[in-house]
Coordinates of C-alpha atoms in Angstrom, one line a residue:
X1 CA 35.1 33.4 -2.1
X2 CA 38.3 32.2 -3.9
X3 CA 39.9 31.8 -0.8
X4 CA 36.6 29.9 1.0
X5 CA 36.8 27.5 -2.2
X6 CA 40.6 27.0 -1.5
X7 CA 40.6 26.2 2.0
X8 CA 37.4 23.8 1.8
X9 CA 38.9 21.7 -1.0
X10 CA 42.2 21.3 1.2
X11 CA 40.4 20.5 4.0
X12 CA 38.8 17.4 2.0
X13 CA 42.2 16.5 1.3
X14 CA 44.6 16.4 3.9
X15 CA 45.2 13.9 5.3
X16 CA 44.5 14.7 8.8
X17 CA 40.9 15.3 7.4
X18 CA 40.7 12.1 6.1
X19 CA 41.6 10.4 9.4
X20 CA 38.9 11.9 11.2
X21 CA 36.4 10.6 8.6
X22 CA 38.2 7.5 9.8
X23 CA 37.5 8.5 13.3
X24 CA 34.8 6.2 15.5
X25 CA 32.6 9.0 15.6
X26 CA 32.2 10.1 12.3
X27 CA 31.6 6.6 11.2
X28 CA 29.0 6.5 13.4
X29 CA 27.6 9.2 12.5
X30 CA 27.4 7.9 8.7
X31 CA 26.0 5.0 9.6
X32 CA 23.2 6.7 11.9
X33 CA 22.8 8.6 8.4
X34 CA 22.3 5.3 6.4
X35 CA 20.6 3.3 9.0
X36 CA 18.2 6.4 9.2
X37 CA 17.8 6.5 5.6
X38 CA 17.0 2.6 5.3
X39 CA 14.2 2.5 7.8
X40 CA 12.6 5.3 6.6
X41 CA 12.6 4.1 3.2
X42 CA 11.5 0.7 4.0
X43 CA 9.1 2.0 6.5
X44 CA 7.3 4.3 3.5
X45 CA 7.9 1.5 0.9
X46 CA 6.1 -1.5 3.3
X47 CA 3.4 0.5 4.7
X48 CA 1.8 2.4 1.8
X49 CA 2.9 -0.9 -0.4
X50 CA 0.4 -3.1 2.2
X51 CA -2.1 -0.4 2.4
X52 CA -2.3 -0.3 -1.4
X53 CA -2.5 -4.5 -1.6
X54 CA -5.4 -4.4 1.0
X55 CA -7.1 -2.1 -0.7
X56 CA -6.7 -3.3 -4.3
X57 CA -7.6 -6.7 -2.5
X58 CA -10.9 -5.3 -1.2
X59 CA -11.9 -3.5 -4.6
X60 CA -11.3 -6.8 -6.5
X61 CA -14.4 -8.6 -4.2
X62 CA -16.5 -5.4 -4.4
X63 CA -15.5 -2.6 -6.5
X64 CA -14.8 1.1 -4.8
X65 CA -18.5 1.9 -4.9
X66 CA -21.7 -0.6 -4.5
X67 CA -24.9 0.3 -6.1
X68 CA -27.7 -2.1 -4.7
X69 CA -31.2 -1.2 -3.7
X70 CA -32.0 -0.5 -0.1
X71 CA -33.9 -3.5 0.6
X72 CA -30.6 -5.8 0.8
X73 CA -30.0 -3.5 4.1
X74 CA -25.8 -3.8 3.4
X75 CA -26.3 -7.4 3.5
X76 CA -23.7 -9.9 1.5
X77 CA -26.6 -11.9 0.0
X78 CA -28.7 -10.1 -2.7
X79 CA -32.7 -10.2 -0.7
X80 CA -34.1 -7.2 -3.7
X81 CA -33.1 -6.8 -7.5
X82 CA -32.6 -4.0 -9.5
X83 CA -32.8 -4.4 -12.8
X84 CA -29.5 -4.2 -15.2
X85 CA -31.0 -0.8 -17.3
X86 CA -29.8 1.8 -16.2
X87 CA -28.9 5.1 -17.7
X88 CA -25.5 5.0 -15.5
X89 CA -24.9 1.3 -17.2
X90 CA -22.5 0.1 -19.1
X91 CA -21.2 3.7 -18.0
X92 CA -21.6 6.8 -16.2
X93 CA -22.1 9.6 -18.8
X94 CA -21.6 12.7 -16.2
X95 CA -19.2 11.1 -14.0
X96 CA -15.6 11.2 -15.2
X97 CA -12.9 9.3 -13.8
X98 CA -14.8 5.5 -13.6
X99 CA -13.1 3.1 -15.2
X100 CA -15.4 -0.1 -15.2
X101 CA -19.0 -1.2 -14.0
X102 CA -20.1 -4.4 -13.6
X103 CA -23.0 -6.5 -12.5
X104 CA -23.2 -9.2 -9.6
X105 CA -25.5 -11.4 -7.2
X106 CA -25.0 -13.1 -4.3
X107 CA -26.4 -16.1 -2.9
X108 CA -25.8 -17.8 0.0
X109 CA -25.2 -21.9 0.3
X110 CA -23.3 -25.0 1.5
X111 CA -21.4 -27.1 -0.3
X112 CA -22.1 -30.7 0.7
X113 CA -18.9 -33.5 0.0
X114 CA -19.0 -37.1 1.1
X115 CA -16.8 -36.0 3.7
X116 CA -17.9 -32.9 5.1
X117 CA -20.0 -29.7 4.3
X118 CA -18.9 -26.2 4.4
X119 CA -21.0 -22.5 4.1
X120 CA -20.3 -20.3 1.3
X121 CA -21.7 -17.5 -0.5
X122 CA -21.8 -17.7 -4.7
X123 CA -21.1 -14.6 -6.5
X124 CA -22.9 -14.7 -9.6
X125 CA -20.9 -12.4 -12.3
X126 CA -21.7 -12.1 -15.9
X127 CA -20.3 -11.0 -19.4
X128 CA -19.0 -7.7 -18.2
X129 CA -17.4 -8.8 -15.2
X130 CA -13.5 -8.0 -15.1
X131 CA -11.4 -11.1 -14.2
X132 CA -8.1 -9.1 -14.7
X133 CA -8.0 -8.1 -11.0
X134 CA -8.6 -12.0 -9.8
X135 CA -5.5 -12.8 -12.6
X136 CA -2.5 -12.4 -10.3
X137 CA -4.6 -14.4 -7.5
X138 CA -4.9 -17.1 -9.8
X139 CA -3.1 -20.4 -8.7
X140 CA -4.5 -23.1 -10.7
X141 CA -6.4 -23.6 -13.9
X142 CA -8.4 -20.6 -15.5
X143 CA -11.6 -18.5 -15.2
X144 CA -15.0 -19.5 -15.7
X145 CA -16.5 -19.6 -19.3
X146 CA -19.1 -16.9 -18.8
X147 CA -19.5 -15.7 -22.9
X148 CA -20.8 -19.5 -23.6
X149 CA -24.4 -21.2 -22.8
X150 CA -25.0 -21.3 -18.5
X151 CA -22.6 -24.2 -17.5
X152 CA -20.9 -25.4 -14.0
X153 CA -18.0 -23.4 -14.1
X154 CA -17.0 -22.0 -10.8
X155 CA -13.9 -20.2 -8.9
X156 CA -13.2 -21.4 -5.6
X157 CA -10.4 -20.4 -3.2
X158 CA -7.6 -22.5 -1.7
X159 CA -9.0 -22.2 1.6
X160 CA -12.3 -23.9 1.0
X161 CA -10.6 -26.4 -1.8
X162 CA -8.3 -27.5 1.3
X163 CA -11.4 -28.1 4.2
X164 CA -13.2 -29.7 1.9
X165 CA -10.4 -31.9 0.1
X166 CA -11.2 -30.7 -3.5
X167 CA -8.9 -30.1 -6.5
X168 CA -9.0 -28.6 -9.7
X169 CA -11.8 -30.6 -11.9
X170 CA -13.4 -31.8 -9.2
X171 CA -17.3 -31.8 -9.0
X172 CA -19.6 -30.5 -5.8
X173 CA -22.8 -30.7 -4.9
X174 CA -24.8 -27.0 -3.6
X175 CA -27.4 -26.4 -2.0
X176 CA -28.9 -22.9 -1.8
X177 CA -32.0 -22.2 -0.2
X178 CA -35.1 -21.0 -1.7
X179 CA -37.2 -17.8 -0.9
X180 CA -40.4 -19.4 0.2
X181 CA -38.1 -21.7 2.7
X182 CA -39.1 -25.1 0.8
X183 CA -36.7 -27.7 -0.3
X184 CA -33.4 -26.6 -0.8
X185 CA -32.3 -25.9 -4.4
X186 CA -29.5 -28.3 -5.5
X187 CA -26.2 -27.2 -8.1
X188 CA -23.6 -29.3 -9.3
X189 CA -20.2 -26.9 -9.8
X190 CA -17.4 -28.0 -11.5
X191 CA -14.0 -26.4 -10.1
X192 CA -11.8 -24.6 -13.1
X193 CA -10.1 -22.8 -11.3
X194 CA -8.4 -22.3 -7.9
X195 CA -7.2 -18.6 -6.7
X196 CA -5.7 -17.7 -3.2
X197 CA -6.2 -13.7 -2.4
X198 CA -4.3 -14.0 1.4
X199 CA -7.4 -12.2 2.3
X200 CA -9.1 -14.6 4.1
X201 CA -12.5 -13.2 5.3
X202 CA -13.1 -13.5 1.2
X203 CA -11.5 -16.6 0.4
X204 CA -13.0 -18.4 3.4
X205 CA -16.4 -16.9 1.8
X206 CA -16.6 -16.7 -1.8
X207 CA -16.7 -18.7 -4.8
X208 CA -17.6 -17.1 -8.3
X209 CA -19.6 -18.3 -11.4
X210 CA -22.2 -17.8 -13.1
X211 CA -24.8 -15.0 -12.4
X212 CA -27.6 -17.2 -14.6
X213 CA -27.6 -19.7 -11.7
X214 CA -28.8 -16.7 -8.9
X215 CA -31.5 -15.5 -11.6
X216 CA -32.7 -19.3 -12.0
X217 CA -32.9 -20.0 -8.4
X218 CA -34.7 -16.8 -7.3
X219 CA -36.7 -16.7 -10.0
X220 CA -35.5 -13.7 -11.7
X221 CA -35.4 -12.4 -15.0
X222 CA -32.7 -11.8 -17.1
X223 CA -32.3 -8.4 -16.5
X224 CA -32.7 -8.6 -12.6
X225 CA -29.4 -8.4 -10.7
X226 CA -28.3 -8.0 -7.2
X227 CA -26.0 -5.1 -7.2
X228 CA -23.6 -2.9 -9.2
X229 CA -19.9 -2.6 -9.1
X230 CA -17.9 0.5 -10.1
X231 CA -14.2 1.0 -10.0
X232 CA -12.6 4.2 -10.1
X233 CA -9.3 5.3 -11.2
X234 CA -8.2 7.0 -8.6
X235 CA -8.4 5.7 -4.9
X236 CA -7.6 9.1 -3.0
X237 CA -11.0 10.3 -4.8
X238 CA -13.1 7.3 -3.4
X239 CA -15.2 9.7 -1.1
X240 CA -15.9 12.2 -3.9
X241 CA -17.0 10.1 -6.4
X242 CA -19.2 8.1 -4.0
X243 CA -21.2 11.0 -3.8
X244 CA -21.4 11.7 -7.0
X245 CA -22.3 8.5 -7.9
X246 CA -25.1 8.5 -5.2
X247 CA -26.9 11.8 -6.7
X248 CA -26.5 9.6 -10.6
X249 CA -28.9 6.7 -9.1
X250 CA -32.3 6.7 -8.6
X251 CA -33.9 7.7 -5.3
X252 CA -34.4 4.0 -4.8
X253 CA -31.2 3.1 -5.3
X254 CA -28.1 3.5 -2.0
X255 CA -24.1 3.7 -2.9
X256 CA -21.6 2.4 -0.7
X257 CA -17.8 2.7 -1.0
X258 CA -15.6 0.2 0.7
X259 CA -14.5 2.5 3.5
X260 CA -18.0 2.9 4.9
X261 CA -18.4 -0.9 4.2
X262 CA -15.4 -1.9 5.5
X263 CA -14.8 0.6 8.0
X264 CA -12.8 -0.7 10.7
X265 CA -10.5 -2.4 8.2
X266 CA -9.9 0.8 6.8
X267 CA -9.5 2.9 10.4
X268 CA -6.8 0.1 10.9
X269 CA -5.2 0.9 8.0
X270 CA -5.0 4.6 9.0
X271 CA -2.8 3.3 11.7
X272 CA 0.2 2.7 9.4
X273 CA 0.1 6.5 8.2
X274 CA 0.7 7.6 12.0
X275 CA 3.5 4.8 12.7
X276 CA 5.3 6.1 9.5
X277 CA 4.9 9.3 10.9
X278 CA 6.8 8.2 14.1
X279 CA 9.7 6.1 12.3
X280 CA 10.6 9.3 10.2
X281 CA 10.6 11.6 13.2
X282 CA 13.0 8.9 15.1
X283 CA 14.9 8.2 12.5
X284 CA 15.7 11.9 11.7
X285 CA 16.0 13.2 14.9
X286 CA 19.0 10.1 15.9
X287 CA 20.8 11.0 12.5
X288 CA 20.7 15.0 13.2
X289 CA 21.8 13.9 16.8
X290 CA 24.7 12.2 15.3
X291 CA 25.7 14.2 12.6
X292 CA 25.5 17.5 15.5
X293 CA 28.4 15.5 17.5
X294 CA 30.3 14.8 14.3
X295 CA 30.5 18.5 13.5
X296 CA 31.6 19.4 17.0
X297 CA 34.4 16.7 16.6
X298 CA 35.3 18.3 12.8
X299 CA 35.3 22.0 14.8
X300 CA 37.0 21.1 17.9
X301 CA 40.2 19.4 15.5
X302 CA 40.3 22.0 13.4
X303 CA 40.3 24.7 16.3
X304 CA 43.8 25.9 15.0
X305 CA 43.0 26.4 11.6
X306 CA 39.7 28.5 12.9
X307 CA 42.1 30.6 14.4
X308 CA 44.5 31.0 11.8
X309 CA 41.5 32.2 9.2
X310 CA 40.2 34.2 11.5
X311 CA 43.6 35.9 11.8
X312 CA 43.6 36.0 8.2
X313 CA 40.8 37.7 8.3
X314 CA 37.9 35.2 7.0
X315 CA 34.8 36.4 8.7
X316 CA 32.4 33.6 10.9
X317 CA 29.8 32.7 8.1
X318 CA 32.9 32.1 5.9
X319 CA 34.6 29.8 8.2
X320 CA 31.1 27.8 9.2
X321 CA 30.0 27.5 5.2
X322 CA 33.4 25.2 5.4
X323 CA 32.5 22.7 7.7
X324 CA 28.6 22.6 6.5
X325 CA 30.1 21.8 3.1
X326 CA 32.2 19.0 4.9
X327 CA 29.1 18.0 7.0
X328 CA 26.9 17.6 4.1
X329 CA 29.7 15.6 2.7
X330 CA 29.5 12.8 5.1
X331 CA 25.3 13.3 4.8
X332 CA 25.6 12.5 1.4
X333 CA 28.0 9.7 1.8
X334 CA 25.5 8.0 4.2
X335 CA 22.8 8.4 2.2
X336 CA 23.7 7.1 -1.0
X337 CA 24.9 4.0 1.1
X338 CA 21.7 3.8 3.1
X339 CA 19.8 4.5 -0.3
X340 CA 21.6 1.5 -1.7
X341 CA 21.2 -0.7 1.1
X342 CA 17.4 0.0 1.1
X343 CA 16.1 -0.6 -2.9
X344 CA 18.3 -3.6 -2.8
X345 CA 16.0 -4.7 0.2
X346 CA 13.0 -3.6 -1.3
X347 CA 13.9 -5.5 -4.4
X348 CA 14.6 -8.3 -3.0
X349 CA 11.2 -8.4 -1.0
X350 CA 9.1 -7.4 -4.4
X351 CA 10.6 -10.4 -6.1
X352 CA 11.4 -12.7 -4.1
X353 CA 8.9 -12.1 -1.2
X354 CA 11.3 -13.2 1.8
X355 CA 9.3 -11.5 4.7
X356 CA 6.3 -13.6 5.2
X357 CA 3.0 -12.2 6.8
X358 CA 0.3 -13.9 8.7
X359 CA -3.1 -13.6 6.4
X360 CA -5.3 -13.7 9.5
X361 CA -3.5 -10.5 11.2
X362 CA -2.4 -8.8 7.5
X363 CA -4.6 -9.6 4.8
X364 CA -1.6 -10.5 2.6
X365 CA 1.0 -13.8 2.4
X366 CA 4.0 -11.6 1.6
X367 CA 4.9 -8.1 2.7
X368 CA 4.0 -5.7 -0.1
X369 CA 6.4 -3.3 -0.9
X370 CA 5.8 0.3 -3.1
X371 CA 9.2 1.2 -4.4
X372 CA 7.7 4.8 -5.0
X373 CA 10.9 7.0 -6.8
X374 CA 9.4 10.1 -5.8
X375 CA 8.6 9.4 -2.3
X376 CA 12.8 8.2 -2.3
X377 CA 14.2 11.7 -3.6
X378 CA 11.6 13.7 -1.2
X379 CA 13.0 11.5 2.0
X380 CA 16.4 12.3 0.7
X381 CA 16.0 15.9 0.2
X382 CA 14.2 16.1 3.2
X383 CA 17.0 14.5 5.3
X384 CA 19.7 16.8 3.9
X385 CA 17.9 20.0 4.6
X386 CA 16.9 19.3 8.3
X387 CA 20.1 18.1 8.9
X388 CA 21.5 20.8 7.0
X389 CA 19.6 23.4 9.0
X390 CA 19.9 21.9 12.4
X391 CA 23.5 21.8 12.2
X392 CA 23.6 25.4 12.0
X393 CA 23.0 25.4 15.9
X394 CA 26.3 23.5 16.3
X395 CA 28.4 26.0 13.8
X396 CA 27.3 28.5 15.7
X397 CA 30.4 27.5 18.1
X398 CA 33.0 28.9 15.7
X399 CA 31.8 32.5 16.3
X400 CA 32.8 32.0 19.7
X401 CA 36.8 30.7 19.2
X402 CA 39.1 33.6 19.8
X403 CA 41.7 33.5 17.3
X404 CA 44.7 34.1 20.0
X405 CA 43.5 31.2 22.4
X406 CA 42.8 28.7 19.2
X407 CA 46.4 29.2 17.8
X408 CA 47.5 28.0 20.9
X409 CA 45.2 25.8 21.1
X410 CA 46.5 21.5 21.7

């Protein structure tokens, strides 16, 4: 063992060993190593970080789980009520892991300027509703006053301000249709604040205020709404909780999550888990390619040295344990530059947002990234060992060098 420890730490230093690392091939073969390293990083880091912005994006219009009554048939506009008491309401008493609920409505309009018209749909949102997810969406002015007397306060998104040439304080004439079909009811909102999600099925669709104006023009009572929202804590548990959620409500009463509302956005988004899949399998198999060739240079230059242990009597597993130490040197050396190469580009996208993303094809402005440390030390550990075990093949070699013919060796 002395000996093994001996030889390997003079092999790291000679010089001869450090011209190979010098050697065209082995700097290949570290830069396949960090090259390998980087996409897979930012391949992890870019698609779960834009499958967790869509997501959160979707949650923030509708919660995880819908609670409405089955009249509204998975409609956007609230047809049916259901009334705000509940025994699951302001929270679910046998259902851990819910983190807020909240109450909505939705009524469909068009907002009429003297220049043009555009469709929209008003959500109506109350005292309880959470405006912390909308915060970071936020580009202009602040959230409606909902805690004061029913006023014009509304949300609206950059998309509609821009068709419609309205700013922030401007005033707008709605007109929402009645149940009975007569005359159209007529609002006057007042814009107090302007948000842009990059999500533009919503922000081409929605503008929030008041939930008082829905009751008023349907005729409801105060404790008639159109639909409940619940968040949960914990995404990966969406499906479970749906269904417990659905045997909480009354008979009368249908849950949705958003993956069976928004199912084919979701199937799309299943995509990105396969292509990951495929960018790790590449990457890994071109940097075990390379580091196998980079092994066979190490062994075939240091055929005279095999020889000599081998006539010193320093069995085959001995002998291979060298250059695997020496291969999982240069590993390690591309990876930590790889590693290095890749946060710095993931940082750089977080805060800066460089790579820019078409809203109607992505959902998002700016490439989302998820600098996830545990999903960086499993990569890394993951490289190493399949390397680490496929160049075992390519060691195999040194059983085979005789040490009479590898003395002589040139």
């Amino acid at each position: 063992m002395n000996l093994e420890y001996f030889i390997s730490k003079r092999l790291i230093t000679t010089k001869s060993y450090k011209s190979s690392i010098s050697s065209p091939i082995i700097k290949i073969a570290i830069t396949a190593i960090a090259i390998g390293i980087i996409m897979m990083i930012v391949s992890v880091a870019t698609g779960i970080g834009l499958q967790n912005k869509i997501r959160e994006k979707i949650a923030t219009f509708n919660g995880h789980v819908i609670i409405s009554n089955y009249d509204n048939n998975q409609s956007e506009v609230t047809t049916e009520p259901i009334s705000i008491k509940q025994i699951f309401y302001p929270k679910f008493k046998n259902i851990s892991g819910i983190s807020h609920i909240q109450a909505t409505a939705s009524k469909a309009g068009i907002i009429h300027t003297e220049e043009s018209f555009e469709g929209i749909l008003l959500k109506g949102v109350g005292k309880d509703y959470n405006f912390t997810n909308l915060q970071e969406y936020l580009l202009q002015g602040k959230m409606p006053n909902l805690k004061s007397d029913l006023n014009e306060e509304v949300l609206i998104s950059q998309y509609i301000a821009n068709r419609l040439n309205l700013k922030l304080g401007d005033k707008f004439k709605t007109y929402f249709l009645k149940e009975s079909g007569t005359k159209p009811n007529l609002r006057n909102f007042k814009i107090v604040g302007i948000y842009n999600s990059g999500f533009q099925e919503f922000d081409a669709t929605y503008i929030i205020g008041d939930i008082r104006h829905i009751q008023k023009i349907n005729k409801w009572n105060d404790e008639q709404i159109g639909a409940f929202e619940v968040f949960i804590n914990d995404f990966t548990q969406i499906k479970q909780k749906g269904e417990e959620i659905y045997k909480e409500i009354p008979p009368t009463y249908n849950s949705t999550t958003i993956e069976e509302k928004y199912y084919s956005i979701f199937e799309w988004l299943k995509l990105f888990d396969f292509n990951i899949v495929i960018i790790l399998i590449v990457m890994i198999i071109v940097a075990t390619i390379n580091m196998i060739v980079a092994l066979l240079v190490l062994i075939l230059e240091r055929t005279q040295m095999i020889g000599i242990l081998k006539a010193l009597g320093a069995n085959n597993w001995n002998i291979r344990k060298i250059f695997l130490y020496n291969a999982s040197y240069l590993i390690i050396r591309g990876l930590l530059i790889g590693n290095a190469i890749a946060i710095g580009l993931l940082l750089l996208q977080k805060y800066l947002g460089i790579i820019k993303l078409n809203p109607e094809n992505y959902y998002v402005n700016v490439a989302p990234v998820d600098i996830n440390p545990i999903h960086i030390i499993v990569l890394n550990l993951g490289t190493i060992l399949i390397c680490f075990l496929v160049l075992l093949i390519p060691s195999y070699i040194i059983t085979k060098i005789s040490p009479v013919k590898a003395i002589r060796f040139d």
